[in-house]
CSV table of C-alpha atoms and ligand atoms in Angstrom, one decimal:
chain,number,residue,atom,x,y,z
A,1,MET,CA,0.0,5.9,18.6
A,2,ASN,CA,4.2,5.2,17.1
A,3,PRO,CA,5.1,4.8,13.5
A,4,SER,CA,8.3,3.2,15.1
A,5,ASP,CA,6.3,0.7,17.0
A,6,LYS,CA,7.6,-3.0,16.0
A,7,ARG,CA,4.3,-5.1,14.8
A,8,LYS,CA,4.2,-8.9,14.3
A,9,PHE,CA,3.7,-9.9,10.7
A,10,GLY,CA,0.9,-11.9,10.6
A,11,ARG,CA,1.8,-15.6,10.9
A,12,THR,CA,5.3,-15.2,9.4
A,13,ASP,CA,8.6,-14.4,11.6
A,14,LEU,CA,8.7,-11.0,9.8
A,15,GLU,CA,7.9,-7.3,11.4
A,16,VAL,CA,7.3,-3.9,9.7
A,17,THR,CA,6.8,-0.9,11.5
A,18,ALA,CA,2.7,0.9,11.9
A,19,PHE,CA,3.4,3.2,9.8
A,20,GLY,CA,5.2,2.0,6.2
A,21,PHE,CA,6.5,4.1,3.5
A,22,GLY,CA,4.9,4.1,0.2
A,23,THR,CA,6.7,4.8,-2.8
A,24,ALA,CA,3.6,5.3,-5.8
A,25,PRO,CA,4.5,9.4,-5.3
A,26,ILE,CA,8.4,8.9,-6.0
A,27,GLY,CA,7.8,6.9,-9.0
A,28,ASN,CA,6.6,10.5,-10.1
A,29,ILE,CA,2.1,9.7,-9.7
A,30,PHE,CA,0.1,12.6,-11.3
A,31,ARG,CA,2.9,14.5,-10.9
A,32,SER,CA,6.8,15.0,-11.0
A,33,ILE,CA,8.6,14.6,-7.7
A,34,ASP,CA,12.5,15.5,-8.3
A,35,GLU,CA,15.8,13.5,-7.2
A,36,ALA,CA,16.6,15.3,-3.5
A,37,THR,CA,12.5,16.1,-2.0
A,38,SER,CA,12.4,11.5,-2.8
A,39,GLU,CA,16.1,11.4,-1.1
A,40,ALA,CA,15.0,13.6,1.5
A,41,MET,CA,11.4,11.9,2.6
A,42,ILE,CA,13.3,8.7,2.8
A,43,GLU,CA,16.1,10.1,4.6
A,44,ARG,CA,13.2,11.6,7.2
A,45,ALA,CA,11.2,8.6,7.6
A,46,TRP,CA,14.0,6.7,8.1
A,47,ARG,CA,15.1,9.2,11.3
A,48,ALA,CA,11.9,8.6,12.5
A,49,GLY,CA,12.7,4.5,12.7
A,50,VAL,CA,10.2,4.1,9.4
A,51,ARG,CA,11.7,0.0,8.6
A,52,TYR,CA,8.6,-0.8,6.1
A,53,TYR,CA,9.0,0.8,2.3
A,54,ASP,CA,7.0,-1.2,-0.2
A,55,THR,CA,7.4,-0.2,-3.9
A,56,ALA,CA,6.7,-2.0,-7.1
A,57,PRO,CA,7.7,-2.5,-10.4
A,58,MET,CA,5.1,-0.4,-12.6
A,59,TYR,CA,5.5,2.9,-10.2
A,60,GLY,CA,7.4,5.4,-12.7
A,61,HIS,CA,8.0,2.2,-14.8
A,62,GLY,CA,10.8,1.7,-12.5
A,63,LEU,CA,11.7,4.2,-11.5
A,64,SER,CA,10.4,4.3,-7.9
A,65,GLU,CA,12.1,0.9,-7.9
A,66,LEU,CA,15.5,3.1,-9.0
A,67,ARG,CA,14.7,5.8,-5.5
A,68,THR,CA,14.0,3.9,-3.7
A,69,GLY,CA,16.8,1.8,-3.8
A,70,HIS,CA,19.1,4.6,-4.0
A,71,GLY,CA,17.4,6.2,-0.7
A,72,LEU,CA,18.1,2.4,1.1
A,73,ARG,CA,21.4,0.8,-0.5
A,74,TRP,CA,23.6,1.8,2.2
A,75,ARG,CA,21.5,1.3,5.0
A,76,GLU,CA,22.2,-1.8,7.8
A,77,ARG,CA,19.8,-4.4,5.1
A,78,ASP,CA,18.8,-6.4,8.1
A,79,GLU,CA,17.3,-3.2,9.9
A,80,LEU,CA,14.7,-2.8,7.3
A,81,VAL,CA,11.3,-4.8,5.2
A,82,LEU,CA,11.0,-4.5,1.7
A,83,SER,CA,8.3,-5.4,-0.3
A,84,SER,CA,7.9,-4.9,-3.9
A,85,LYS,CA,5.5,-7.0,-6.2
A,86,VAL,CA,5.2,-8.6,-9.8
A,87,GLY,CA,2.8,-9.0,-12.4
A,88,ARG,CA,4.9,-6.3,-15.2
A,89,LEU,CA,7.8,-6.6,-17.1
A,90,LEU,CA,9.9,-3.4,-18.6
A,91,LYS,CA,11.0,-4.0,-21.8
A,92,PRO,CA,12.9,-0.5,-23.4
A,93,ALA,CA,11.3,1.5,-25.5
A,94,ARG,CA,11.3,4.7,-27.4
A,95,ARG,CA,10.0,7.7,-25.2
A,96,SER,CA,7.3,8.4,-27.7
A,97,SER,CA,5.5,5.2,-27.8
A,98,ILE,CA,5.3,4.8,-24.7
A,99,ASP,CA,2.4,5.1,-22.6
A,100,PHE,CA,2.7,6.6,-19.2
A,101,ALA,CA,-0.8,8.0,-17.5
A,102,PRO,CA,-1.2,8.5,-14.7
A,103,TRP,CA,3.3,8.8,-14.1
A,104,HIS,CA,5.7,11.7,-15.1
A,105,ASP,CA,8.9,11.9,-16.1
A,106,ALA,CA,9.1,7.6,-15.5
A,107,ALA,CA,11.3,5.9,-17.0
A,108,PRO,CA,11.7,4.9,-20.8
A,109,PHE,CA,10.4,1.0,-20.5
A,110,GLU,CA,7.1,0.0,-21.1
A,111,LEU,CA,5.4,-1.6,-19.3
A,112,ARG,CA,3.7,-6.0,-20.2
A,113,PHE,CA,1.9,-8.0,-18.0
A,114,ASP,CA,3.0,-11.1,-17.2
A,115,TYR,CA,1.8,-13.7,-14.7
A,116,SER,CA,3.1,-15.9,-16.2
A,117,TYR,CA,5.9,-18.3,-13.5
A,118,ASP,CA,9.2,-17.2,-16.0
A,119,GLY,CA,7.7,-13.7,-16.1
A,120,VAL,CA,7.6,-13.6,-12.7
A,121,MET,CA,10.9,-15.2,-12.1
A,122,ARG,CA,12.4,-12.0,-14.5
A,123,SER,CA,10.4,-9.7,-13.2
A,124,PHE,CA,11.5,-10.8,-9.3
A,125,GLU,CA,15.2,-10.4,-10.4
A,126,ASP,CA,14.5,-7.3,-12.2
A,127,SER,CA,13.9,-5.8,-9.4
A,128,LEU,CA,17.2,-6.7,-7.6
A,129,GLN,CA,19.2,-5.5,-10.7
A,130,ARG,CA,16.7,-1.5,-10.4
A,131,LEU,CA,17.2,-1.2,-6.1
A,132,ALA,CA,20.9,-2.6,-6.3
A,133,LEU,CA,19.5,-4.9,-3.1
A,134,GLU,CA,20.2,-8.2,-2.7
A,135,ARG,CA,17.0,-8.9,-1.1
A,136,ILE,CA,13.5,-8.3,-1.4
A,137,ASP,CA,11.4,-9.0,1.9
A,138,ILE,CA,7.6,-10.2,1.0
A,139,CYS,CA,7.4,-10.2,-3.1
A,140,PHE,CA,2.5,-9.2,-3.8
A,141,ILE,CA,1.2,-9.9,-6.7
A,142,HIS,CA,0.1,-7.2,-8.5
A,143,ASP,CA,-3.2,-5.6,-10.1
A,144,ILE,CA,-4.8,-9.1,-10.4
A,145,ASP,CA,-8.3,-7.0,-9.9
A,146,VAL,CA,-11.4,-5.7,-11.5
A,147,PHE,CA,-10.4,-2.2,-11.4
A,148,THR,CA,-6.9,-2.5,-13.8
A,149,ARG,CA,-8.1,-5.1,-15.8
A,150,GLY,CA,-11.7,-5.3,-16.3
A,151,GLU,CA,-12.8,-7.8,-18.4
A,152,GLU,CA,-9.9,-9.8,-18.6
A,153,GLN,CA,-9.9,-10.7,-14.3
A,154,PRO,CA,-10.7,-14.3,-14.9
A,155,ALA,CA,-8.2,-15.3,-16.9
A,156,VAL,CA,-5.6,-13.3,-15.5
A,157,PHE,CA,-6.7,-14.1,-11.4
A,158,GLU,CA,-6.1,-17.8,-12.7
A,159,GLN,CA,-2.9,-17.1,-14.4
A,160,ALA,CA,-1.7,-16.0,-11.6
A,161,MET,CA,-3.2,-18.3,-9.4
A,162,ASP,CA,-1.2,-20.8,-11.3
A,163,GLY,CA,2.2,-19.7,-12.5
A,164,ALA,CA,2.9,-17.0,-10.2
A,165,TRP,CA,1.9,-18.0,-7.5
A,166,LYS,CA,4.4,-21.4,-8.1
A,167,ALA,CA,7.2,-18.6,-9.1
A,168,LEU,CA,6.4,-17.3,-5.3
A,169,SER,CA,6.2,-20.3,-3.5
A,170,SER,CA,9.6,-21.7,-5.0
A,171,LEU,CA,11.2,-18.1,-4.1
A,172,LYS,CA,9.2,-18.8,-0.7
A,173,GLU,CA,10.8,-21.9,0.1
A,174,GLN,CA,14.4,-21.1,-0.6
A,175,GLY,CA,14.6,-18.4,1.7
A,176,VAL,CA,14.8,-15.7,-1.0
A,177,VAL,CA,11.4,-14.2,0.1
A,178,ARG,CA,10.2,-14.9,3.7
A,179,ALA,CA,6.2,-13.3,3.3
A,180,ILE,CA,4.3,-13.8,-0.4
A,181,GLY,CA,0.9,-12.3,-0.8
A,182,VAL,CA,-1.0,-10.2,-3.6
A,183,GLY,CA,-1.3,-6.6,-3.5
A,184,VAL,CA,-5.1,-5.3,-5.1
A,185,ASN,CA,-7.3,-2.3,-4.9
A,186,GLU,CA,-10.4,-5.0,-4.5
A,187,TRP,CA,-11.4,-7.6,-0.6
A,188,GLU,CA,-13.1,-9.7,-3.2
A,189,VAL,CA,-10.3,-10.8,-4.9
A,190,CYS,CA,-7.9,-11.2,-2.0
A,191,HIS,CA,-10.0,-12.9,-0.1
A,192,ALA,CA,-11.4,-14.9,-3.6
A,193,ALA,CA,-7.0,-15.2,-3.5
A,194,LEU,CA,-6.9,-16.3,0.2
A,195,GLN,CA,-9.4,-19.0,-0.4
A,196,ARG,CA,-6.9,-20.5,-3.9
A,197,ARG,CA,-4.0,-20.3,-2.2
A,198,ASP,CA,-2.5,-20.3,1.0
A,199,PHE,CA,-0.9,-16.4,0.8
A,200,ASP,CA,1.1,-15.0,3.6
A,201,CYS,CA,-0.5,-11.8,3.5
A,202,PHE,CA,-2.1,-9.1,1.0
A,203,LEU,CA,-1.7,-5.1,0.2
A,204,LEU,CA,-4.8,-4.1,0.4
A,205,ALA,CA,-5.3,-0.1,-1.2
A,206,GLY,CA,-8.4,1.7,0.0
A,207,ARG,CA,-10.7,-0.8,1.1
A,208,TYR,CA,-10.5,-0.6,4.9
A,209,THR,CA,-10.8,2.7,5.6
A,210,LEU,CA,-12.6,5.3,7.6
A,211,LEU,CA,-14.7,5.5,5.1
A,212,GLU,CA,-15.1,1.8,3.8
A,213,GLN,CA,-15.6,-1.6,5.7
A,214,ASP,CA,-16.8,-4.1,4.0
A,215,SER,CA,-14.4,-5.7,3.6
A,216,LEU,CA,-14.4,-6.3,7.9
A,217,ASP,CA,-18.0,-9.4,6.6
A,218,GLN,CA,-15.8,-12.3,5.3
A,219,PHE,CA,-12.0,-11.1,4.1
A,220,LEU,CA,-10.2,-9.2,7.0
A,221,PRO,CA,-11.8,-12.5,9.7
A,222,LEU,CA,-11.0,-15.0,7.1
A,223,CYS,CA,-7.0,-13.0,7.4
A,224,GLU,CA,-7.3,-13.4,11.0
A,225,GLU,CA,-8.4,-17.1,11.0
A,226,ARG,CA,-5.3,-17.9,9.6
A,227,GLY,CA,-2.8,-15.2,9.9
A,228,ALA,CA,-2.0,-13.9,7.2
A,229,ALA,CA,-1.0,-10.3,7.2
A,230,VAL,CA,-3.2,-6.7,6.2
A,231,VAL,CA,-1.0,-4.3,4.3
A,232,VAL,CA,-3.9,-1.2,3.8
A,233,GLY,CA,-2.6,1.3,1.2
A,234,GLY,CA,-4.8,3.7,0.3
A,235,GLY,CA,-5.9,4.6,3.7
A,236,PHE,CA,-6.7,8.5,2.5
A,237,ASN,CA,-9.0,6.9,-0.1
A,238,SER,CA,-5.7,8.8,-1.9
A,239,GLY,CA,-6.1,12.6,-0.8
A,240,ILE,CA,-9.7,13.3,0.9
A,241,LEU,CA,-9.0,11.7,4.4
A,242,ALA,CA,-6.2,13.9,4.6
A,243,THR,CA,-7.2,17.1,3.1
A,244,GLY,CA,-10.8,16.5,4.0
A,245,ALA,CA,-13.9,17.9,1.8
A,246,THR,CA,-12.2,20.8,0.1
A,247,PRO,CA,-13.1,21.3,-3.2
A,248,GLY,CA,-11.5,18.9,-6.1
A,249,ALA,CA,-10.8,16.6,-2.9
A,250,LYS,CA,-10.0,13.4,-4.3
A,251,TYR,CA,-11.3,10.0,-3.5
A,252,ASN,CA,-10.2,6.6,-5.5
A,253,TYR,CA,-8.1,9.2,-7.6
A,254,ALA,CA,-10.6,11.1,-8.9
A,255,PRO,CA,-12.9,14.2,-7.8
A,256,ALA,CA,-14.9,11.8,-4.9
A,257,PRO,CA,-18.9,12.3,-5.5
A,258,ASP,CA,-21.5,13.9,-3.7
A,259,ASP,CA,-22.1,11.3,-1.3
A,260,ILE,CA,-18.6,10.8,0.0
A,261,VAL,CA,-18.2,15.3,0.6
A,262,GLU,CA,-20.9,14.4,2.3
A,263,LYS,CA,-20.3,11.9,4.6
A,264,VAL,CA,-16.4,13.5,5.3
A,265,ARG,CA,-18.2,16.2,6.4
A,266,ARG,CA,-20.3,14.4,9.0
A,267,ILE,CA,-16.8,13.1,10.0
A,268,GLU,CA,-15.4,16.7,9.9
A,269,LEU,CA,-18.0,18.0,12.7
A,270,VAL,CA,-17.2,15.3,15.1
A,271,CYS,CA,-13.8,15.4,15.3
A,272,LYS,CA,-14.1,19.0,15.3
A,273,GLU,CA,-15.7,18.3,18.6
A,274,HIS,CA,-13.2,16.8,20.0
A,275,ASP,CA,-10.4,18.4,18.8
A,276,VAL,CA,-8.9,15.3,16.6
A,277,PRO,CA,-7.6,15.7,12.7
A,278,LEU,CA,-9.5,13.5,10.3
A,279,ALA,CA,-6.2,11.9,9.3
A,280,ALA,CA,-4.9,10.4,13.0
A,281,ALA,CA,-8.2,9.3,12.6
A,282,ALA,CA,-8.2,7.8,8.8
A,283,LEU,CA,-4.6,6.9,9.7
A,284,GLN,CA,-5.0,5.6,13.4
A,285,PHE,CA,-8.7,3.4,13.3
A,286,VAL,CA,-6.7,1.2,9.7
A,287,VAL,CA,-3.6,-0.4,12.5
A,288,ALA,CA,-6.7,-1.3,15.2
A,289,HIS,CA,-7.4,-3.6,13.0
A,290,PRO,CA,-6.0,-7.0,14.7
A,291,ALA,CA,-5.4,-8.3,11.0
A,292,VAL,CA,-3.2,-5.3,9.9
A,293,PRO,CA,0.3,-4.2,11.4
A,294,CYS,CA,1.0,-1.6,8.9
A,295,PHE,CA,-0.9,1.6,7.2
A,296,MET,CA,1.1,2.1,4.2
A,297,ALA,CA,1.3,6.4,3.3
A,298,GLY,CA,2.0,7.8,-0.2
A,299,THR,CA,3.4,11.2,0.6
A,300,ARG,CA,4.7,14.0,-1.8
A,301,THR,CA,6.5,16.2,0.6
A,302,VAL,CA,9.0,16.1,3.5
A,303,GLU,CA,6.0,18.4,4.7
A,304,GLN,CA,3.2,15.9,4.5
A,305,LEU,CA,5.7,13.5,5.8
A,306,GLU,CA,6.1,15.5,9.0
A,307,GLN,CA,2.4,15.9,9.3
A,308,ASN,CA,1.6,12.0,8.7
A,309,LEU,CA,4.1,11.1,11.6
A,310,ALA,CA,2.2,14.0,13.8
A,311,TRP,CA,-1.3,12.6,13.2
A,312,PHE,CA,0.0,9.0,13.6
A,313,ALA,CA,1.2,9.8,17.2
A,314,HIS,CA,-1.7,12.8,17.9
A,315,GLU,CA,-3.4,11.2,20.6
A,316,ILE,CA,-7.3,10.5,20.4
A,317,PRO,CA,-10.3,10.1,23.3
A,318,GLY,CA,-11.5,6.5,22.9
A,319,ASP,CA,-14.9,8.4,22.9
A,320,PHE,CA,-14.5,10.4,19.6
A,321,TRP,CA,-14.8,6.4,18.2
A,322,SER,CA,-18.1,6.1,20.4
A,323,THR,CA,-19.3,8.9,18.6
A,324,LEU,CA,-19.4,8.4,15.6
A,325,LYS,CA,-20.2,4.5,15.9
A,326,GLU,CA,-23.6,6.8,17.8
A,327,GLN,CA,-23.7,8.7,14.5
A,328,GLY,CA,-23.7,5.9,12.2
A,329,LEU,CA,-20.3,7.2,10.6
A,330,LEU,CA,-18.9,3.7,11.1
A,331,ARG,CA,-19.2,0.5,11.5
A,332,GLU,CA,-20.4,-0.8,15.1
A,333,ASP,CA,-18.2,-3.9,14.5
A,334,ALA,CA,-14.8,-2.3,13.3
A,335,PRO,CA,-11.9,-2.7,15.7
A,336,VAL,CA,-10.9,1.0,17.3
A,337,PRO,CA,-7.8,2.2,18.8
A,338,ALA,CA,-7.9,1.6,22.8
B,401,LIG,N1,-2.1,-2.5,-5.6
B,401,LIG,C1,-1.7,-2.2,-5.3
B,401,LIG,O1,-1.0,-3.1,-4.3
B,401,LIG,C2,-1.1,-0.8,-4.5
B,401,LIG,C3,-2.6,0.5,-5.0
B,401,LIG,C4,-2.5,1.6,-3.9
B,401,LIG,C5,-1.6,1.5,-3.6
B,401,LIG,N2,-0.2,1.1,-2.9
B,401,LIG,C6,0.5,1.2,-1.3
B,401,LIG,O2,0.4,2.1,-0.7
B,401,LIG,C7,0.9,3.2,-0.5
B,401,LIG,C8,0.4,4.8,-0.7
B,401,LIG,O3,-1.0,4.4,-1.4
B,401,LIG,P1,-0.9,6.3,-1.9
B,401,LIG,O4,-0.1,6.5,-1.6
B,401,LIG,O5,-2.8,5.5,-3.3
B,401,LIG,O6,-2.8,6.7,-1.5
B,401,LIG,P2,-3.3,6.6,-0.3
B,401,LIG,O7,-1.8,7.2,0.9
B,401,LIG,O8,-4.5,7.0,0.2
B,401,LIG,O9,-2.7,9.1,-0.4
B,401,LIG,C9,-1.6,9.7,-1.0
B,401,LIG,C10,-1.6,11.5,-1.1
B,401,LIG,O10,-2.6,12.1,-0.1
B,401,LIG,C11,-2.0,13.3,0.0
B,401,LIG,N3,-1.3,13.4,1.3
B,401,LIG,C12,-1.4,12.0,2.0
B,401,LIG,N4,-0.3,13.1,3.1
B,401,LIG,C13,-0.5,14.3,3.4
B,401,LIG,C14,-1.0,14.9,4.3
B,401,LIG,N5,0.2,15.2,5.0
B,401,LIG,N6,-1.2,16.4,3.3
B,401,LIG,C15,-2.7,16.3,2.1
B,401,LIG,N7,-2.1,15.7,1.6
B,401,LIG,C16,-1.9,14.3,1.9
B,401,LIG,C17,-1.6,13.4,-1.1
B,401,LIG,O11,-1.7,13.7,-2.1
B,401,LIG,P3,-1.2,14.8,-3.3
B,401,LIG,O12,-0.2,14.0,-4.6
B,401,LIG,O13,-3.0,14.8,-4.1
B,401,LIG,O14,-0.4,16.0,-2.8
B,401,LIG,C18,-0.1,11.7,-1.4
B,401,LIG,O15,-0.4,11.8,-2.9
B,401,LIG,C19,1.2,4.0,-2.4
B,401,LIG,O16,2.6,4.2,-2.1
B,401,LIG,C20,1.8,1.7,-2.7
B,401,LIG,O17,3.0,1.7,-1.6
B,401,LIG,C21,-0.4,-0.1,-3.5
């Protein structure tokens, strides 16, 4: 599979590359990345033909949008597709009063949730200023899931389906954005949102991967029916599908539990038999689903990026996938690469 292959973005007139550049790491999630590495990764991705970049105001409290804009500002704008998100406003504050976790050396702004019509319009304008770009192509309503909002989630979801939806629909009608959607960590929330509103797309993190395919039951079939595109982020489940079952491997941003480590070990045995790197299987599996045009990959170093690009292109024999299915390690009905 070629990382620079262009794929139709659902029912919209956009095309994205099959491999996307996720910018949570250059917002300094968990630890800092220096400016030179951030620039070098964007440059390397561009040279490899990667033309879809995803950022958000939350990442590094604005730092990721600043760095993404810096890396992309002088490229031919029509050649690339950019997504960002709405739902948090950034307010200047003293560093000592800001809760930065999990971001390191972030920008001095505190995050305030706001899914109202006015808040979303303001958030969108602020993103353009930080990026110093004239437009954002795809805009997701960010983090209206239980994972992020806990008990408040039902109320937050309602506000988003009203104010945020109206604001994004208006931006789309005006031609300011070309696709609108929801970016969360739970397929159930995406499914509920698609039942309520006519979204073009979703950024689903961690819930359609080599380890988890419950979204095949209801959500992904509905996306196919409606022509909604699903960008899969967190396709390494935050680490373990890239590193393998090594000590300290991460699953969903925390140490991997025993049952997950065991499942990854069993998948790794099949990988060994077929001479397939685990991460190559993780990357390529996701984009075999007809509703998924893109794997949004997060990387921390140029070396990781190069490795991921190579894994994306690694040839995988067809019987690898059938063995995973025979051993109950992959759902029978999961589409696999041809
Ligand atoms: N709610 C949302 O809308 C949402 C949520 C999550 C993600 N996203 C998007 O999706 C993107 C990707 O998600 P993600 O960054 O959270 O997770 P991910 O792609 O599952 O994992 C990224 C991590 O995997 C490890 N990794 C990647 N390539 C590797 C390699 N070649 N070798 C070893 N380890 C490797 C790195 O961990 P180490 O840092 O430990 O080295 C990296 O930080 C984000 O950047 C963002 O754009 C959106």
